[in-house]
Coordinates of C-alpha atoms in Angstrom, one line a residue:
M1 CA -82.2 -163.0 54.8
L2 CA -79.0 -163.0 57.0
R3 CA -76.2 -161.6 55.7
I4 CA -72.4 -162.6 56.6
G5 CA -68.4 -160.4 56.2
L6 CA -66.4 -162.7 55.8
T7 CA -62.7 -161.5 56.2
G8 CA -59.2 -162.5 57.3
G9 CA -55.1 -161.3 57.0
M10 CA -53.1 -163.4 54.0
G11 CA -52.9 -166.4 54.7
A12 CA -55.0 -166.8 57.9
G13 CA -57.7 -169.6 55.6
K14 CA -60.4 -167.7 55.4
S15 CA -60.8 -170.0 52.9
T16 CA -61.4 -173.0 55.1
V17 CA -63.8 -171.5 56.7
A18 CA -66.0 -171.0 53.4
R19 CA -66.2 -173.8 52.7
A20 CA -66.4 -175.4 55.9
L21 CA -69.5 -173.0 56.1
G22 CA -70.8 -173.7 52.0
D23 CA -70.9 -177.2 53.7
L24 CA -73.4 -176.5 56.0
G25 CA -75.6 -174.5 53.6
A26 CA -74.8 -170.8 53.3
V27 CA -74.6 -169.4 50.1
I28 CA -71.1 -168.6 49.4
I29 CA -70.5 -165.0 47.4
D30 CA -66.6 -164.7 46.6
S31 CA -65.4 -161.4 45.8
D32 CA -61.8 -162.4 44.7
L33 CA -64.4 -165.0 42.6
I34 CA -66.7 -161.9 40.8
A35 CA -63.5 -159.4 40.8
R36 CA -62.1 -162.4 38.3
E37 CA -65.8 -162.2 35.6
V38 CA -66.8 -158.7 35.9
V39 CA -63.0 -157.7 33.6
A40 CA -62.8 -161.7 31.6
P41 CA -63.5 -161.1 28.2
G42 CA -66.0 -159.5 26.3
T43 CA -67.1 -157.8 29.2
E44 CA -67.6 -154.2 30.0
G45 CA -64.9 -154.2 32.7
L46 CA -62.2 -155.4 30.5
A47 CA -63.6 -152.9 27.4
A48 CA -63.7 -150.3 30.0
L49 CA -60.0 -151.0 31.9
V50 CA -58.7 -150.7 27.9
E51 CA -60.2 -147.7 27.5
A52 CA -58.7 -146.1 30.3
F53 CA -54.8 -148.1 31.6
G54 CA -54.2 -148.7 27.4
A55 CA -54.2 -152.3 25.2
D56 CA -50.5 -153.5 26.0
I57 CA -52.5 -154.5 29.3
L58 CA -53.9 -157.9 27.1
A59 CA -52.2 -161.1 27.4
A60 CA -51.7 -162.6 24.2
D61 CA -54.6 -164.5 24.2
G62 CA -57.2 -161.4 25.2
S63 CA -57.3 -161.3 28.8
L64 CA -56.9 -159.3 31.5
D65 CA -52.3 -159.4 32.5
R66 CA -53.3 -158.3 35.8
P67 CA -49.4 -158.5 36.9
A68 CA -49.1 -155.2 33.2
L69 CA -52.7 -153.7 34.6
A70 CA -50.9 -153.4 38.5
A71 CA -47.7 -152.2 36.8
K72 CA -50.2 -149.1 35.7
A73 CA -53.0 -148.7 38.4
F74 CA -51.1 -149.5 41.1
G75 CA -48.2 -146.3 40.2
D76 CA -50.6 -143.2 42.3
D77 CA -53.7 -142.2 43.3
A78 CA -54.9 -141.4 40.2
A79 CA -54.5 -144.6 38.6
R80 CA -56.0 -146.6 41.4
A81 CA -58.6 -144.6 41.9
K82 CA -59.8 -144.9 38.4
L83 CA -58.7 -149.0 38.6
N84 CA -61.3 -148.2 41.8
S85 CA -63.8 -146.4 39.8
I86 CA -64.8 -149.2 37.0
T87 CA -63.7 -152.0 37.9
H88 CA -65.8 -151.6 42.3
P89 CA -68.8 -150.9 40.7
L90 CA -69.5 -153.7 38.5
V91 CA -69.0 -156.8 41.3
G92 CA -71.6 -154.0 43.5
K93 CA -73.9 -154.3 40.8
R94 CA -73.5 -158.2 40.3
T95 CA -72.9 -158.5 44.4
A96 CA -77.2 -157.3 44.4
K97 CA -77.5 -159.7 41.0
L98 CA -76.5 -162.7 42.9
I99 CA -77.8 -161.9 46.5
A100 CA -80.9 -161.0 44.6
D101 CA -81.4 -164.7 43.6
V102 CA -81.2 -166.4 46.4
P103 CA -84.0 -167.8 48.6
S104 CA -85.0 -165.4 51.0
D105 CA -84.8 -168.1 54.2
S106 CA -80.8 -167.7 52.6
I107 CA -77.1 -167.6 54.5
V108 CA -75.1 -165.3 52.5
V109 CA -71.8 -165.5 53.0
Q110 CA -69.8 -162.6 51.4
D111 CA -66.3 -163.5 51.9
I112 CA -64.5 -160.2 51.1
P113 CA -60.6 -159.6 51.5
L114 CA -61.4 -155.4 52.1
L115 CA -64.0 -155.3 54.1
V116 CA -62.4 -153.3 56.5
E117 CA -60.5 -151.4 54.6
N118 CA -64.0 -150.3 52.3
G119 CA -65.0 -149.7 55.5
L120 CA -68.3 -152.9 54.5
A121 CA -68.6 -154.4 57.8
P122 CA -71.4 -151.9 58.9
L123 CA -73.3 -153.2 56.0
M124 CA -73.5 -157.5 57.5
N125 CA -75.8 -158.8 59.9
L126 CA -72.6 -160.7 61.4
V127 CA -69.1 -159.9 60.5
L128 CA -66.2 -163.2 60.9
I129 CA -63.3 -163.0 60.9
V130 CA -60.8 -165.7 60.6
D131 CA -57.9 -164.8 63.2
V132 CA -54.1 -166.1 63.0
D133 CA -51.4 -163.9 64.5
V134 CA -49.3 -162.5 61.4
E135 CA -45.7 -165.3 61.7
T136 CA -47.7 -167.6 61.5
R137 CA -49.4 -166.7 58.2
I138 CA -45.8 -165.6 56.9
R139 CA -45.1 -168.8 57.8
R140 CA -47.7 -170.9 56.0
L141 CA -47.5 -168.4 52.7
V142 CA -44.2 -169.8 52.3
E143 CA -44.4 -173.3 53.1
F144 CA -47.8 -174.3 51.2
R145 CA -48.0 -171.8 48.6
G146 CA -43.8 -170.4 47.8
V147 CA -44.7 -166.9 48.9
V148 CA -40.9 -165.3 48.7
E149 CA -41.1 -163.9 52.3
A150 CA -40.3 -160.4 52.4
D151 CA -43.0 -160.4 49.2
A152 CA -45.7 -161.9 52.2
R153 CA -44.2 -159.2 54.9
A154 CA -45.1 -156.7 51.9
R155 CA -48.2 -157.6 50.9
I156 CA -49.8 -158.4 54.2
S157 CA -48.2 -154.7 55.7
A158 CA -50.6 -153.7 52.3
Q159 CA -53.1 -155.0 54.6
A160 CA -56.0 -153.6 57.6
T161 CA -53.9 -154.4 60.8
D162 CA -54.9 -157.2 63.1
E163 CA -56.2 -154.8 65.8
Q164 CA -58.4 -152.9 63.0
R165 CA -59.7 -156.2 61.7
R166 CA -60.8 -157.7 65.8
A167 CA -62.6 -154.3 66.3
V168 CA -65.1 -155.6 63.3
A169 CA -65.8 -159.0 64.5
D170 CA -68.6 -160.3 65.9
V171 CA -67.1 -163.4 66.5
L172 CA -63.0 -164.4 65.4
L173 CA -62.5 -167.6 64.7
D174 CA -58.9 -169.0 65.8
N175 CA -58.1 -170.7 62.5
S176 CA -53.6 -171.0 64.4
G177 CA -54.5 -175.0 65.3
A178 CA -54.5 -178.3 64.0
P179 CA -56.3 -178.9 61.0
G180 CA -59.9 -179.4 61.6
E181 CA -60.7 -177.3 64.1
V182 CA -61.5 -174.5 63.2
E183 CA -64.6 -176.5 61.5
T184 CA -65.1 -178.3 64.9
E185 CA -66.0 -173.9 65.1
V186 CA -67.6 -172.9 62.4
R187 CA -70.0 -176.2 63.5
T188 CA -70.4 -175.2 66.6
L189 CA -71.3 -171.5 65.8
W190 CA -73.0 -172.6 62.6
A191 CA -76.2 -175.0 65.0
R192 CA -75.9 -172.7 68.2
R193 CA -75.7 -168.6 67.1
L194 CA -75.9 -168.5 62.6
L195 CA -79.4 -170.8 62.7
P196 CA -81.1 -168.7 65.0
F197 CA -80.6 -165.8 64.0
E198 CA -80.9 -165.5 60.4
R199 CA -84.6 -167.2 62.1
N200 CA -85.2 -164.9 64.3
L201 CA -84.4 -162.5 61.4
R202 CA -87.2 -164.3 58.7
T203 CA -89.5 -164.4 61.6
G204 CA -88.8 -160.6 63.6
T205 CA -88.4 -162.5 67.1
P206 CA -86.2 -160.5 68.8
A207 CA -83.7 -163.1 70.8
R208 CA -83.7 -163.7 74.5
R209 CA -82.6 -164.8 77.6
T210 CA -85.4 -166.3 80.1
D211 CA -83.4 -165.6 83.0
V212 CA -82.0 -162.5 85.2
R213 CA -77.6 -163.1 85.0
I214 CA -76.1 -159.8 86.8
L215 CA -72.4 -160.6 85.4
P216 CA -68.9 -158.4 86.1
P217 CA -68.3 -155.5 83.9
N218 CA -67.1 -156.7 80.1
P219 CA -64.2 -154.4 79.2
D220 CA -65.2 -154.9 75.6
W221 CA -69.1 -154.0 76.4
P222 CA -68.2 -150.5 74.3
A223 CA -66.9 -151.9 71.4
Q224 CA -69.4 -154.5 70.9
A225 CA -71.9 -151.5 71.3
Q226 CA -69.8 -149.3 68.6
R227 CA -69.9 -152.8 66.1
L228 CA -73.7 -153.2 66.9
I229 CA -74.9 -148.4 66.4
A230 CA -72.5 -148.9 63.3
R231 CA -75.0 -151.2 61.6
L232 CA -77.8 -148.9 63.0
W233 CA -76.3 -145.6 61.2
V234 CA -76.5 -147.8 57.9
A235 CA -80.3 -148.4 58.9
C236 CA -81.8 -145.1 60.0
G237 CA -79.8 -142.6 57.5
A238 CA -80.3 -139.0 58.4
T239 CA -83.9 -139.7 60.2
A240 CA -81.3 -140.3 63.4
S241 CA -80.0 -137.0 65.1
R242 CA -78.2 -139.4 67.0
I243 CA -77.7 -142.9 68.6
D244 CA -76.1 -143.9 72.3
H245 CA -74.6 -146.2 74.0
I246 CA -76.8 -146.2 77.5
G247 CA -77.7 -148.4 80.1
S248 CA -75.4 -150.1 82.4
T249 CA -73.1 -151.6 79.7
S250 CA -72.1 -147.7 78.8
V251 CA -70.9 -147.4 82.3
P252 CA -67.4 -148.6 83.3
G253 CA -66.8 -151.6 85.8
L254 CA -70.3 -151.5 86.9
V255 CA -72.0 -154.9 86.9
A256 CA -75.0 -155.8 83.9
K257 CA -76.9 -158.0 82.6
D258 CA -75.5 -158.6 79.2
V259 CA -77.7 -157.1 77.0
I260 CA -76.3 -153.9 75.3
D261 CA -78.6 -151.5 75.3
L262 CA -78.5 -148.4 72.5
Q263 CA -80.3 -145.0 71.9
I264 CA -81.0 -143.7 68.5
T265 CA -82.7 -139.8 69.0
V266 CA -85.2 -139.1 66.8
A267 CA -87.0 -136.0 66.0
D268 CA -90.9 -137.8 66.4
L269 CA -92.6 -140.9 67.0
A270 CA -93.7 -140.5 63.4
A271 CA -90.1 -140.8 62.3
A272 CA -89.4 -144.1 64.9
D273 CA -91.6 -145.9 63.5
S274 CA -90.0 -145.4 59.9
L275 CA -87.3 -146.8 61.2
R276 CA -90.1 -149.5 62.0
D277 CA -88.9 -151.8 59.0
A278 CA -85.3 -151.1 57.9
L279 CA -84.8 -151.5 61.9
G280 CA -86.2 -155.9 61.1
A281 CA -84.1 -156.3 58.0
A282 CA -80.5 -154.5 59.5
G283 CA -81.2 -157.3 62.3
F284 CA -83.0 -155.4 64.8
P285 CA -87.4 -156.8 65.1
V286 CA -89.5 -154.3 66.5
R287 CA -91.1 -154.9 69.7
P288 CA -94.5 -153.9 69.6
E289 CA -96.2 -154.3 72.6
C290 CA -93.5 -152.0 75.0
T291 CA -94.3 -148.4 74.1
Q292 CA -93.9 -147.1 76.9
D293 CA -91.1 -145.7 79.6
N294 CA -91.9 -146.1 83.6
P295 CA -93.2 -141.9 84.1
K296 CA -91.0 -139.9 86.2
P297 CA -91.6 -136.2 87.7
T298 CA -90.4 -134.0 85.4
P299 CA -90.2 -130.4 84.6
Q300 CA -93.6 -130.4 82.3
D301 CA -95.3 -133.0 84.5
P302 CA -95.1 -132.4 87.7
A303 CA -97.4 -135.0 88.3
G304 CA -96.0 -137.6 86.8
A305 CA -99.6 -138.5 85.0
D306 CA -99.2 -137.7 82.2
T307 CA -97.5 -141.3 80.2
A308 CA -97.0 -139.8 76.5
L309 CA -94.2 -138.1 77.9
W310 CA -92.3 -141.1 78.7
T311 CA -93.0 -143.0 75.1
K312 CA -90.9 -144.6 72.7
R313 CA -90.7 -147.6 70.2
F314 CA -88.2 -150.2 71.5
H315 CA -86.7 -152.9 69.6
Q316 CA -84.0 -155.5 69.8
N317 CA -81.6 -157.4 68.5
A318 CA -82.5 -161.2 66.7
D319 CA -78.4 -162.6 67.1
P320 CA -79.1 -164.2 70.0
G321 CA -75.1 -164.4 70.1
R322 CA -75.6 -160.3 71.0
L323 CA -78.6 -159.5 73.5
A324 CA -79.1 -155.6 73.2
D325 CA -81.9 -153.1 73.4
V326 CA -82.8 -150.8 71.0
H327 CA -85.1 -148.1 73.1
V328 CA -85.8 -145.4 70.1
R329 CA -87.7 -141.9 71.3
A330 CA -87.9 -138.6 70.6
A331 CA -85.3 -135.6 71.2
G332 CA -85.8 -133.8 74.1
S333 CA -87.9 -135.7 75.0
P334 CA -88.0 -137.2 79.0
G335 CA -87.2 -140.6 78.8
Q336 CA -84.5 -139.7 75.9
Q337 CA -82.6 -136.9 78.1
Y338 CA -83.2 -139.6 81.5
A339 CA -80.9 -142.0 79.4
L340 CA -78.3 -139.9 79.1
L341 CA -78.8 -138.1 82.1
L342 CA -78.7 -141.4 84.4
R343 CA -75.5 -143.1 82.7
D344 CA -73.6 -139.9 83.0
W345 CA -74.3 -140.0 86.9
L346 CA -73.1 -142.9 87.4
R347 CA -71.0 -142.7 85.1
A348 CA -69.5 -140.1 87.2
D349 CA -71.1 -140.5 90.9
A350 CA -69.3 -143.3 92.6
A351 CA -72.0 -143.7 95.0
A352 CA -74.6 -144.2 92.4
R353 CA -72.9 -146.2 91.6
A354 CA -72.1 -148.3 94.4
D355 CA -76.4 -147.3 95.4
Y356 CA -76.8 -149.3 91.9
V357 CA -74.8 -152.4 92.0
A358 CA -76.9 -152.9 95.4
V359 CA -79.5 -152.3 94.2
K360 CA -79.3 -154.7 90.6
R361 CA -78.2 -157.1 92.8
E362 CA -81.1 -157.1 95.2
G363 CA -83.2 -157.9 92.4
A364 CA -81.4 -160.6 90.2
A365 CA -81.7 -162.2 93.7
K366 CA -85.4 -161.6 93.9
A367 CA -85.4 -163.4 90.0
A368 CA -83.4 -166.0 90.8
G369 CA -85.1 -168.8 90.0
L370 CA -87.8 -167.6 87.9
T371 CA -87.9 -167.5 84.1
G372 CA -89.7 -165.0 81.4
A373 CA -92.0 -162.1 82.5
E374 CA -91.8 -163.4 86.4
A375 CA -88.0 -163.1 86.3
A376 CA -88.3 -159.9 84.6
A377 CA -91.5 -158.6 86.7
A378 CA -89.4 -159.6 90.2
Y379 CA -86.4 -157.6 89.3
L380 CA -87.7 -154.3 87.9
A381 CA -89.4 -154.4 90.7
V382 CA -86.7 -153.5 92.5
K383 CA -85.2 -151.6 90.3
E384 CA -88.3 -149.5 89.3
P385 CA -88.6 -147.4 92.3
W386 CA -84.5 -146.7 92.9
F387 CA -84.5 -144.9 89.4
D388 CA -88.2 -143.3 90.9
A389 CA -86.0 -141.6 93.7
A390 CA -82.7 -141.4 91.3
Y391 CA -83.8 -139.4 88.9
P392 CA -84.2 -135.7 90.9
R393 CA -81.1 -137.2 92.2
A394 CA -79.2 -137.6 88.7
L395 CA -81.1 -133.7 87.8
A396 CA -79.3 -132.8 91.1
W397 CA -76.4 -133.7 89.8
W398 CA -76.7 -131.9 86.8
G399 CA -77.6 -128.9 87.6
R400 CA -74.8 -128.6 90.0

């Protein structure tokens, strides 16, 4: 199923977005609500808190007196750690149960106030951040919730910063406009991205463009790559030895197709095959028909005849809003080494970058008006000869 992480600063209007997504059909899992449920009267959570912090954290009716608990639990790091050691596993267990119970074709939205603070973004297929500037949030808290301004500022300062949230955001939902605007934005997101993403994820279908478009450099490409890499590390675990941003979008200032290229380095192709299901579940289904890089003459194979040296596994992102190609290659293989070498050479050599830009533009011109396999073939027919000729140049640069 598609797992969406939803968060935003206090006063940003996260509940408004959650409600809009729920109305569209998403299954909403509210972490705040779960946190209250697991310490309700009669639960093991409340009993554990009383044992740890004393019976005076209970109200007269036997429920948890939250201010009394806060006075004890937030006084020092050890007490806070004790509180978290009790509540976090219970919240995690309850959340896992709720997710397991929903249909497999669901879009699950986990409403988590501390998603960024607790490092949970890589566990999600997509992260939505409700984005509103701090001063607007403070004004809303004071005017609409009756929060004292000094208290609002103190509570906001204890949360992640806007910059930290934006760093993990796949989607920023601007909720600073007029009432109803963010709901319209959510409906568009649902129709154009979330529903297709869920369908692609469920059916193991990569998201792909049918034409070839070369775009100006996007300074956000490296940040987008890092968000995807964080998810890939969760899926791969110790099977991967490194995960790198490669390709044109990894070279500052280089024009490129709006597709993030990533390389997962593993010990061998058996390890690559072992990742197939985990990568698919993370949102990167395999392209089983793509198993080969174009061979180049190498020291191991001067004639370039042994294509087995250039074998790989290839996955693509299922998210139509962020196209990505994931190449899984064996450590030390020519393809694995060339991907890193080409990136580093292009970063360092302005003349090589200029050559490559000219080739990319020529390839895009050849592909203009074509779609699908025809467009890709026309584009590669121009690029691949340049790659062949560039290989010894890059090797010479590396050994200079």
